[in-house]
Coordinates of C-alpha atoms and ligand atoms in Angstrom, one line a residue:
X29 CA 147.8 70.4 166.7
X30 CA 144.7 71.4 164.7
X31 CA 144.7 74.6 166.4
X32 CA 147.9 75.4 165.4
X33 CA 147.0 74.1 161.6
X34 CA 144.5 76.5 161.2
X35 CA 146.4 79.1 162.4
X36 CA 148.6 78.1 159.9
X37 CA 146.0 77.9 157.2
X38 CA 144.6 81.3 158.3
X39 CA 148.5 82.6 157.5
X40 CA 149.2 81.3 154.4
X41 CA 145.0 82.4 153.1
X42 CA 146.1 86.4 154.6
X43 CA 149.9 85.9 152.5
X44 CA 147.3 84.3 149.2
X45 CA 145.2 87.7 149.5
X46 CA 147.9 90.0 149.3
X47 CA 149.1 87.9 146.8
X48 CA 146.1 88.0 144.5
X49 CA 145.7 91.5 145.2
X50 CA 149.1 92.7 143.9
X51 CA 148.9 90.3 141.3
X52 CA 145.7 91.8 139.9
X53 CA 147.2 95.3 140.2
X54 CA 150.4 94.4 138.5
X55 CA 147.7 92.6 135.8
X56 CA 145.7 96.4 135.1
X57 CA 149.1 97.6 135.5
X58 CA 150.3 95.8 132.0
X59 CA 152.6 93.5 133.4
X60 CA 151.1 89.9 132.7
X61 CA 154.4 87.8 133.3
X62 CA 155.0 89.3 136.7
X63 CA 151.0 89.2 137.6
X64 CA 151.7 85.8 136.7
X65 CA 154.3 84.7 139.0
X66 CA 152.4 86.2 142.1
X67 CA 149.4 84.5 141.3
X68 CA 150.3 81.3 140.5
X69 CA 152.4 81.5 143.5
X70 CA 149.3 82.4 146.0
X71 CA 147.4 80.5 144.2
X72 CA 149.5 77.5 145.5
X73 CA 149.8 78.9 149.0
X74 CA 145.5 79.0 149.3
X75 CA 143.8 78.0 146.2
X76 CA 140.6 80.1 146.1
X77 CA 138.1 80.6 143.6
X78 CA 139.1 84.3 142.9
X79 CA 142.4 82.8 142.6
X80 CA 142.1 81.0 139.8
X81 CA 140.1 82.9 138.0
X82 CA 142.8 86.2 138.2
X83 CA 145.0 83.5 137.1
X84 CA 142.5 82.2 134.1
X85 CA 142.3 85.9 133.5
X86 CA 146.1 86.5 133.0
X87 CA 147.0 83.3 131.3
X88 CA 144.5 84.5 129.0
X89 CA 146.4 87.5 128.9
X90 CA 149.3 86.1 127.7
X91 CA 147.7 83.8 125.0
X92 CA 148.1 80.8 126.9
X93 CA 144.5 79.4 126.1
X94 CA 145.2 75.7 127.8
X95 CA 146.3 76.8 130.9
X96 CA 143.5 79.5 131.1
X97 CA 140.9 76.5 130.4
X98 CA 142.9 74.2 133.1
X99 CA 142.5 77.4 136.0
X100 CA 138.9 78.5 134.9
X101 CA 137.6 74.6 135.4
X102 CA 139.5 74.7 138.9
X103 CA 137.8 77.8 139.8
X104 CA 134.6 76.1 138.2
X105 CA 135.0 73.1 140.4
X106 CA 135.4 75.7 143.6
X107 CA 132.2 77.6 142.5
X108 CA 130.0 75.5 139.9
X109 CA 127.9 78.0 137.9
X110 CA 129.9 81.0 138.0
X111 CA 129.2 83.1 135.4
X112 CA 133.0 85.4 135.5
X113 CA 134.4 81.5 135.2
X114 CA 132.2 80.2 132.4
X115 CA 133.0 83.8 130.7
X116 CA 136.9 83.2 131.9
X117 CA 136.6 79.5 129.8
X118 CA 134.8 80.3 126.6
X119 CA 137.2 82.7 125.7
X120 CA 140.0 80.1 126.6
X121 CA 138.2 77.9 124.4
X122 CA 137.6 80.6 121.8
X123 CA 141.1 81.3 121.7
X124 CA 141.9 77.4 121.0
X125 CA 139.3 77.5 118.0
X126 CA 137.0 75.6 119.5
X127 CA 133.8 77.9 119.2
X128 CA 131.0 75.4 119.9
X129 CA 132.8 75.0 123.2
X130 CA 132.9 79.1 123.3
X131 CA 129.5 79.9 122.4
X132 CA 128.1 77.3 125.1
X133 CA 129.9 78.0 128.3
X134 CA 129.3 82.0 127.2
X135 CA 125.6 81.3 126.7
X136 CA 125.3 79.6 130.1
X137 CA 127.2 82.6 131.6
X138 CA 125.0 85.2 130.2
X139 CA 122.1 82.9 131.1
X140 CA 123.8 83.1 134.9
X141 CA 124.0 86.6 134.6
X142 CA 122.2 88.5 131.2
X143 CA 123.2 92.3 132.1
X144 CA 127.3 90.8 132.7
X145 CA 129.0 93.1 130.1
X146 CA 132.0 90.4 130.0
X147 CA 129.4 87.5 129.5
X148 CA 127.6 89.4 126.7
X149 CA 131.2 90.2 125.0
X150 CA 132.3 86.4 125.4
X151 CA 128.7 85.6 123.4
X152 CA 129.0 87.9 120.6
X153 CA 132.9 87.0 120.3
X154 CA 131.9 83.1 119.8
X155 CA 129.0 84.1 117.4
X156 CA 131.7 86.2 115.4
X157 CA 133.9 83.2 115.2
X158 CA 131.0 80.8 114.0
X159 CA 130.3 83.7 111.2
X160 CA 126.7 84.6 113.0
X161 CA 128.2 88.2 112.5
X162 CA 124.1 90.4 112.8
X163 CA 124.0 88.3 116.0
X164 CA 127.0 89.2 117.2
X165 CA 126.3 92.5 116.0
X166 CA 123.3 93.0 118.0
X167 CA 124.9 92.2 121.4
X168 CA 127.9 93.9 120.5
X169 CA 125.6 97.0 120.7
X170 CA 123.7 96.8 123.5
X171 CA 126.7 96.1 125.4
X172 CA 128.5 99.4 123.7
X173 CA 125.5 101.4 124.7
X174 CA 125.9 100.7 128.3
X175 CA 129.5 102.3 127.9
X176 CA 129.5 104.5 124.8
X177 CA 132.2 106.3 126.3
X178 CA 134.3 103.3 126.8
X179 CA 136.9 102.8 124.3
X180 CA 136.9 98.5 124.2
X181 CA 133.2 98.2 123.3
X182 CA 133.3 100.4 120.8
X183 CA 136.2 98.8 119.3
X184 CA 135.1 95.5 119.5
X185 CA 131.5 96.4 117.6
X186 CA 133.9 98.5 115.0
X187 CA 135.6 95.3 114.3
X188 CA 132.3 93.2 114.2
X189 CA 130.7 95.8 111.5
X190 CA 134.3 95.1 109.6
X191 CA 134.3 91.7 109.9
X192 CA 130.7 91.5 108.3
X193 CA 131.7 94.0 105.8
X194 CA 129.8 96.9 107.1
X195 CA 132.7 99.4 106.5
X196 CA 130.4 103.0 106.8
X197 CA 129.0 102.5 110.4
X198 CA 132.5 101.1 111.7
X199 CA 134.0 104.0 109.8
X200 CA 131.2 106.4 112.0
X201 CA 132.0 104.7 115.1
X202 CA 136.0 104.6 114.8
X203 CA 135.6 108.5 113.6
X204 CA 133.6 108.7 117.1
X205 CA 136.6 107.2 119.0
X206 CA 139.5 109.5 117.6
X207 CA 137.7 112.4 118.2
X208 CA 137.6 112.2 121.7
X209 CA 140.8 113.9 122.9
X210 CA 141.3 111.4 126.5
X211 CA 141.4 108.0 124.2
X212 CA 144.3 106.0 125.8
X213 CA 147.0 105.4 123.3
X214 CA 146.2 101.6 122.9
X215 CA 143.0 102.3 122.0
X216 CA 143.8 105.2 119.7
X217 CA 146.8 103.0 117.9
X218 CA 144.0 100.2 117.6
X219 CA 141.3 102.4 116.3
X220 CA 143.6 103.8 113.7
X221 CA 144.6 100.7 112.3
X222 CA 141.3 99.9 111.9
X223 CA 140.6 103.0 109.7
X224 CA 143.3 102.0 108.2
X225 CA 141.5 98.6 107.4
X226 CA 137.8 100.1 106.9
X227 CA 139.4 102.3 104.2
X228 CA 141.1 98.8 102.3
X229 CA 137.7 97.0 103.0
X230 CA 136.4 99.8 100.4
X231 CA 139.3 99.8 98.1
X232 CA 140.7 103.2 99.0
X233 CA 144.3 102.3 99.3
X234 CA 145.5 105.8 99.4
X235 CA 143.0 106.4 102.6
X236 CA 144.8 102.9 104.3
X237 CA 148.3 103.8 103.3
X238 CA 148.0 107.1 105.2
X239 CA 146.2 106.4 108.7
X240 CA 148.4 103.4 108.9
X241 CA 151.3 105.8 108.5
X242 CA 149.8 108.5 110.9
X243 CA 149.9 105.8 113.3
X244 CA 153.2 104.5 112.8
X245 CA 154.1 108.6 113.2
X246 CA 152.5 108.4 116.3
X247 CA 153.1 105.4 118.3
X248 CA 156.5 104.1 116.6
X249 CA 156.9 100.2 115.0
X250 CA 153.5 98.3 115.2
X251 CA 152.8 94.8 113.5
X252 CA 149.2 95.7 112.0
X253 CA 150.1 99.3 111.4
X254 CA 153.2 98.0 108.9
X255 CA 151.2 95.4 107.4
X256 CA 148.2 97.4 106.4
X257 CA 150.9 99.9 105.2
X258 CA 152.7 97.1 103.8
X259 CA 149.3 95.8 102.2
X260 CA 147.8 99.6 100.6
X261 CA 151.5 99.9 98.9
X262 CA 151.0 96.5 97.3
X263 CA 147.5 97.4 96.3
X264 CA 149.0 100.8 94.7
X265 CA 151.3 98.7 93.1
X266 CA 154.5 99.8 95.1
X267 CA 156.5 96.7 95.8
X268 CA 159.7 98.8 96.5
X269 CA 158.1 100.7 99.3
X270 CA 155.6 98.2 100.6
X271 CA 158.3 95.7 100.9
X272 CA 160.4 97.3 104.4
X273 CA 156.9 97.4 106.0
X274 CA 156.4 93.6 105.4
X275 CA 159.7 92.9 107.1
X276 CA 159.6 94.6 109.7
X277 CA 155.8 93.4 110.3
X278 CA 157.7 89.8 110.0
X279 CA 160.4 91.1 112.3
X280 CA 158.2 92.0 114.8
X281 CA 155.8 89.1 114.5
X282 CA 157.8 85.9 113.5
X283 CA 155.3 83.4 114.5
X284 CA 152.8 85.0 112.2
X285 CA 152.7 82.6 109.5
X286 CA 150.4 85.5 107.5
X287 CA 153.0 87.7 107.3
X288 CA 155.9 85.3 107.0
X289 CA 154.3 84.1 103.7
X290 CA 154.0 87.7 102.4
X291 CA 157.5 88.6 104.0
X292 CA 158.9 85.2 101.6
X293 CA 157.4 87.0 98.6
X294 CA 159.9 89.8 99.2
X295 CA 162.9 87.3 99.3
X296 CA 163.2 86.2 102.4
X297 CA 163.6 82.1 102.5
X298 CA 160.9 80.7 100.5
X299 CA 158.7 77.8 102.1
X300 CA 157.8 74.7 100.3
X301 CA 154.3 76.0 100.6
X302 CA 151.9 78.2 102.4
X303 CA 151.2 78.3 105.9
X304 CA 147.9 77.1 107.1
X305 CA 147.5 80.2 108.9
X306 CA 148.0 82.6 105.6
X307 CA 145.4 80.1 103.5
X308 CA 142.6 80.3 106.7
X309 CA 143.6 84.1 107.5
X310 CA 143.5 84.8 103.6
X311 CA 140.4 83.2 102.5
X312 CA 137.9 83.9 105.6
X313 CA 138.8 87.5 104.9
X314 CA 137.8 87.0 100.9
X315 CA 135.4 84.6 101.7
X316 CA 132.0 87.2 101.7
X317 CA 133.2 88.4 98.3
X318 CA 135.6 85.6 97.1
X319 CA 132.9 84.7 93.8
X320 CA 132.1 88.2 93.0
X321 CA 135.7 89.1 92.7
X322 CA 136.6 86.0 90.8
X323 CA 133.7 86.6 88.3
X324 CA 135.5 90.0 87.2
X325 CA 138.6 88.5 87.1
X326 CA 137.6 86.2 84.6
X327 CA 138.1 83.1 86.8
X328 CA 138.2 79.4 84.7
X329 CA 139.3 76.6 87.0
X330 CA 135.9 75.4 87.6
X331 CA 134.9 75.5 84.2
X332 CA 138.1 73.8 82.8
X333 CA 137.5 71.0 85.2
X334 CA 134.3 70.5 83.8
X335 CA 135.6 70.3 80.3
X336 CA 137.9 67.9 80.8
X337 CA 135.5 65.3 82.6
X338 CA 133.5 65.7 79.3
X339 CA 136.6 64.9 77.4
X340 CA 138.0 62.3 79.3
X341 CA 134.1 60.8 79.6
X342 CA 132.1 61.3 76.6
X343 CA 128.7 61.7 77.3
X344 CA 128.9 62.5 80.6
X345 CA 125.6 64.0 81.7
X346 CA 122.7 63.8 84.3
X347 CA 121.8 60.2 83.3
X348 CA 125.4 59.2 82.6
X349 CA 126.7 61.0 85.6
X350 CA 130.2 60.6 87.5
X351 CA 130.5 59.1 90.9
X352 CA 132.1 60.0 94.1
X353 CA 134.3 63.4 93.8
X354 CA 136.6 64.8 96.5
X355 CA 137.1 68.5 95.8
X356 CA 140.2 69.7 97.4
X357 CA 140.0 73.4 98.8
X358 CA 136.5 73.6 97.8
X359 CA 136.3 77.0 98.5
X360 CA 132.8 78.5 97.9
X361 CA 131.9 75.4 96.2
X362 CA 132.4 76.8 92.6
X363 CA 133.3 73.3 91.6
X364 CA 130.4 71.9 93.2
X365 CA 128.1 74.3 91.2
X366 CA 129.3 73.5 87.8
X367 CA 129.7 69.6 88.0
X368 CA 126.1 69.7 89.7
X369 CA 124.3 68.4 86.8
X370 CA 126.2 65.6 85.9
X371 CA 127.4 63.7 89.4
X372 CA 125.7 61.4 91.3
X373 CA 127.4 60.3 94.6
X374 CA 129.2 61.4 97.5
X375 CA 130.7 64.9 96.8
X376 CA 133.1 66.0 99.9
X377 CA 134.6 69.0 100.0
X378 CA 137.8 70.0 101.9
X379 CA 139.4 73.3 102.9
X380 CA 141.5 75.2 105.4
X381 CA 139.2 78.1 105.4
X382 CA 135.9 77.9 107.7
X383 CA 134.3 81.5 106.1
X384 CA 134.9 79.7 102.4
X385 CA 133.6 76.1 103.6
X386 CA 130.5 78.4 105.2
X387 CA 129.7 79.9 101.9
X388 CA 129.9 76.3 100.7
X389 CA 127.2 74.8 103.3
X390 CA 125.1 77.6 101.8
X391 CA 124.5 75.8 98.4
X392 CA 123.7 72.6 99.7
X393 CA 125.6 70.8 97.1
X394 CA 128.2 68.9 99.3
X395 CA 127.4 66.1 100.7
X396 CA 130.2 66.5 103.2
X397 CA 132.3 69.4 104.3
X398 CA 135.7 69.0 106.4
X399 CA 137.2 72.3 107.6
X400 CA 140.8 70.7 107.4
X401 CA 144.4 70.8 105.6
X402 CA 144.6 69.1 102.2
X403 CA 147.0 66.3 103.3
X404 CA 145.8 65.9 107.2
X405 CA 142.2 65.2 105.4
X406 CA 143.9 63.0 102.3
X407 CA 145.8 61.0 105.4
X408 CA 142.6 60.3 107.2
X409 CA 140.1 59.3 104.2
X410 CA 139.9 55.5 103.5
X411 CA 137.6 56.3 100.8
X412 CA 138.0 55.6 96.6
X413 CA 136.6 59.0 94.3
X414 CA 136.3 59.2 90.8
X415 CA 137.5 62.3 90.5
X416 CA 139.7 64.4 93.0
X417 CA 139.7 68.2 92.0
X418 CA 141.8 70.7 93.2
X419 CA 140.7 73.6 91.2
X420 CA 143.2 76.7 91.8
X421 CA 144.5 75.1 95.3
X422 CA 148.2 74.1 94.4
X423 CA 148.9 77.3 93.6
X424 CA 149.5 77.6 97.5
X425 CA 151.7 74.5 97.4
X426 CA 155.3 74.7 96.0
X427 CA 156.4 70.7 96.7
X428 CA 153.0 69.2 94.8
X429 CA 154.2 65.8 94.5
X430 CA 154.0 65.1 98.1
X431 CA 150.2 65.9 97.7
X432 CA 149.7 64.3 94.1
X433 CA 151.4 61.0 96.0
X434 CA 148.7 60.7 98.6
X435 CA 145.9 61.5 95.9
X436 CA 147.0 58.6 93.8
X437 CA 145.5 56.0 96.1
X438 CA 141.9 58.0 96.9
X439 CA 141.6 57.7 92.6
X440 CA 139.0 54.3 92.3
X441 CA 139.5 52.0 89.0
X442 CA 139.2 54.5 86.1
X443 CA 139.4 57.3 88.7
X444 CA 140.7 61.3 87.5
X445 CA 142.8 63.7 89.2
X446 CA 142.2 67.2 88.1
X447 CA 143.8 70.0 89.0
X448 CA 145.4 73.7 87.9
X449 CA 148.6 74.9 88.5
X450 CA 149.8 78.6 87.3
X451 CA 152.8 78.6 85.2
X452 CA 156.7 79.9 85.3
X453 CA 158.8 79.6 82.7
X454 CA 162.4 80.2 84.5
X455 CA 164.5 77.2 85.5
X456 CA 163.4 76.9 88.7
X457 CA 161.0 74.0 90.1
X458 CA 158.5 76.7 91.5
X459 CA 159.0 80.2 92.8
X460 CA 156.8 81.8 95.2
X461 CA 155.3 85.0 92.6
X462 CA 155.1 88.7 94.4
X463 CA 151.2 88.1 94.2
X464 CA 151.7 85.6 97.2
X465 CA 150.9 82.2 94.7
X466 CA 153.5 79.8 93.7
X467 CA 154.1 79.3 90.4
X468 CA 155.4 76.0 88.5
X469 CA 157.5 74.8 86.0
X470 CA 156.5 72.2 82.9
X471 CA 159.8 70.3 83.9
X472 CA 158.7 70.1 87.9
X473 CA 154.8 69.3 87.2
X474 CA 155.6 66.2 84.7
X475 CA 158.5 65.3 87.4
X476 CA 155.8 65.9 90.1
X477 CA 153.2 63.4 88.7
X478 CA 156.0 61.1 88.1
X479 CA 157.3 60.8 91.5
X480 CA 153.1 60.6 92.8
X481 CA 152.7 57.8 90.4
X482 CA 150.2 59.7 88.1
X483 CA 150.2 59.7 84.4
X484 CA 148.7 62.9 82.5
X485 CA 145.9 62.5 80.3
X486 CA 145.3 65.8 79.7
X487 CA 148.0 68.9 80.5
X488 CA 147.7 71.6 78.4
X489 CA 148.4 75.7 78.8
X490 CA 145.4 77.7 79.8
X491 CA 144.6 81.4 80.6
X492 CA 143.1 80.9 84.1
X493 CA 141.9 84.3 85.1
X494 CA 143.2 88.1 84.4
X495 CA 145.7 89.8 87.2
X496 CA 146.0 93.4 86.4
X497 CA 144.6 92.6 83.0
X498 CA 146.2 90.2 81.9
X499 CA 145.8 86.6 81.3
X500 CA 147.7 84.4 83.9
X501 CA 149.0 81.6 82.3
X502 CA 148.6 77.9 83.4
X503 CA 147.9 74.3 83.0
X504 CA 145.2 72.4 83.2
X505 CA 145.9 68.5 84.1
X506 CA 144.1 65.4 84.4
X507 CA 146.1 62.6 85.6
X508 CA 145.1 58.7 85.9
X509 CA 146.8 56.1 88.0
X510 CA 149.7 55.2 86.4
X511 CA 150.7 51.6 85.7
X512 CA 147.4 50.5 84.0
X513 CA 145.5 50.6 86.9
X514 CA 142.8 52.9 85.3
Ligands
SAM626 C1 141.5 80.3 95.0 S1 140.5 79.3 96.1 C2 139.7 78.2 95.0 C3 138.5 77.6 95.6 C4 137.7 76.6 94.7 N1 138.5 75.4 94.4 C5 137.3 77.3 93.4 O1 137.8 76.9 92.3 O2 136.5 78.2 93.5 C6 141.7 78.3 96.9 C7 141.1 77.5 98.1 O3 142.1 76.6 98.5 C8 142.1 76.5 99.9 N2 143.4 76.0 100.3 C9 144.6 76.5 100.0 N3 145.6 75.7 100.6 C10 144.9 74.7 101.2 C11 145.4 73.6 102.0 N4 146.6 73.3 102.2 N5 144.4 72.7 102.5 C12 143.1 73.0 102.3 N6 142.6 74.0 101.6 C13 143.5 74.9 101.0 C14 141.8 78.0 100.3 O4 141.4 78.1 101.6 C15 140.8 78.4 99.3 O5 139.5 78.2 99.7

């Protein structure tokens, strides 16, 4: 009986091998969902380590980051230590977000195996995601310069010089790539989209606008090749043209809430607010030079807030200071900076974006910062504030009252809300403006506060900033618990 067992066994490991083996082939062949089938098939026939980590490897492939995790732990289990599995689940876990989790199993990889080209790039990819962008940098390199004639390396140090805003060396490198005339056509379509995005990063939409169109010339429809087209015609100020780009980067790319947002701009169905993936994709891009664009555009809200704390509490200063504040999409911590002076107390700051929240830790003003959605971190917090700010934020929102409702209770006796809102004057509630910002009506913000259970103390029209040069119009509103509860 055992004999004939492990024959069996012996059968079904031989079937497993070929199974692996085509799967892997069918995986460097392009074709993930077949590689797939075959794998999880002979994985189930003979599990193996090598098994499951082709099938980590795929899974991966096809963005399916919990199910990658789930076979690189199994192959783990099978081979403790291994440094291809460790590599295998810190990108799983990079790819759910979670880059503590990333940046350790990748750093016990490359401690398994420090010349592992796949280790290194798992490291650097983990330090990108946590913003450590010279780190990431610095392995990015020495793993290109083992390979400079191998297009992915370069690429992925091109898009680390990008990401930290060095546009001229990931201009050189890109410029490197296209010139060499036996670039596969992934790579090439890649490399042009990003000259297409080193050429925005310095403000020469002309420059974007055209390699994004060589590329669309040359390789047909392509989601980031219409949306940087889509994106240097808005720059130039050509909604007309830029607007077929956008929705056809939407048709290609439904589930990108980025581009949907955009794509609603140009008319199609309007959400009640902005995705969570626009705000985070949005502001982590700005986030390096989010305060030096806003000082040329004039930018108020911070200020404003300030001034009507001093109204609302005369004498308000560093030995008459205000308590607890919650500062709703924070940001840089603008808001933090100019109430400095005068608060005293817990001073938490919110926000969607984890390259803005970074630049906040940077002052060291904030007690507490929580990388997290407005109304997931309103829904947790059992705490009272005096003030709650949200200082150009619900300018992503178009429902508010939802928000204002779950503020209401977080205000302590005497407690302010404060926020800005940019202005329309057309009879509609709120309208989603081609500049990707809702914008309100009078009517809708008093009905808002009404339905939260606020009552105004202060709402007034404001310029807030310049767009194009000229004022954008606003309000400015402080709001106190309404029924007497003040
Ligand atoms: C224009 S910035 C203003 C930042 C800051 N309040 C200031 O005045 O400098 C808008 C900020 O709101 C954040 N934000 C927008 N929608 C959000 C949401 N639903 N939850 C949390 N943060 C959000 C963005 O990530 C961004 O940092």
């Amino acid at each position: 009986m055992l004999h004939i067992a492990a024959r069996q066994n012996a059968g079904h490991g031989v079937i497993a091998d070929r199974m692996l083996a085509e799967g892997q082939r069918l995986m460097e062949a392009g074709h993930p969902i077949e590689a797939l089938r075959l794998l999880e098939a002979g994985n189930q026939a003979a599990p193996s380590a090598s098994g499951w980590r082709a099938l980590a490897e795929v899974r991966l492939d096809l963005r399916h980051h919990a199910d990658a995790r789930l076979a690189a732990e199994a192959a783990l289990e099978l081979e403790p230590g291994c440094h291809v599995a460790l590599t295998l689940r810190a990108r799983a876990h990079g790819m759910a977000g979670d880059t503590r989790a990333a940046l350790s199993d990748a750093a016990d990889a490359v401690h398994a195996a420090p010349r592992d080209g796949a280790a290194r790039t798992a490291l650097a990819q983990a330090l990108l995601a946590g913003g450590h962008h010279d780190e990431a940098i610095a392995i990015l390199g020495e793993v290109w310069s083992d390979a400079p004639h191998e297009p992915a390396p370069a690429l992925r140090l091109a898009d680390a010089f990008l990401r930290a805003g060095h546009t001229a060396p990931a201009e050189e490198l890109i410029t490197f790539l296209l010139a060499q005339p036996e670039l596969p056509a992934a790579a090439r379509r890649q490399a042009i989209g990003m000259r297409a995005q080193a050429a925005m990063a310095r403000g020469a939409a002309d420059e974007a606008l055209a390699a994004a169109r060589s590329g669309l010339d040359l390789f047909g429809a392509d989601v980031g090749l219409h949306s940087m087209a889509a994106h240097a015609l808005m720059r130039l100020n050509d909604m007309e043209n830029a607007r077929p780009h956008l929705l056809a980067a939407h048709r290609l790319a439904p589930q990108d809430g980025y581009i949907a947002h955009l794509a609603a701009t140009f008319g199609a169905a309007q959400p009640e607010r902005a995705a969570d993936a626009y705000v985070a994709h949005l502001f982590n891009g700005y986030a390096s030079g989010f305060e030096a664009s806003l000082l040329g555009l004039g930018y108020r809200a911070p200020g404003l807030m300030l001034r009507a704390l001093e109204e609302l509490r005369p004498g308000l200063s560093a030995t008459q200071p205000i308590g607890d504040v919650l500062d709703l999409g924070c940001g840089t911590g603008l808001v933090g900076v100019v109430l400095h002076d005068v608060q005293r107390g817990r001073m938490v700051g919110v926000d969607l974006s984890a390259g803005m929240l970074r630049a906040a830790a940077q002052k060291g003003i904030y007690s507490e910062l929580r990388e997290a959605g407005l109304d997931a971190a309103l829904a947790e917090d059992r705490s009272l504030y005096d003030a709650v700010i949200a200082a150009d934020v619900f300018c992503y929102f178009g429902e508010i009252a939802p928000s204002l409702a779950m503020i209401a209770p977080r205000l302590a006796p005497g407690g302010i809300c404060l926020f800005t809102l940019e202005e329309h004057a057309g009879p509609e509630a709120w309208l989603l403006a081609g500049s990707g910002r809702y914008r309100h009506s009078e009517a809708a913000l008093r009905a808002a506060l009404t339905a939260a259970g606020l009552d105004a103390v202060i709402l007034r029209r404001e310029a807030l900033r310049l767009e194009k040069d000229a004022p954008v119009q606003g309000f400015l509103v402080a709001a106190r618990r309404a029924g007497g509860r003040a």
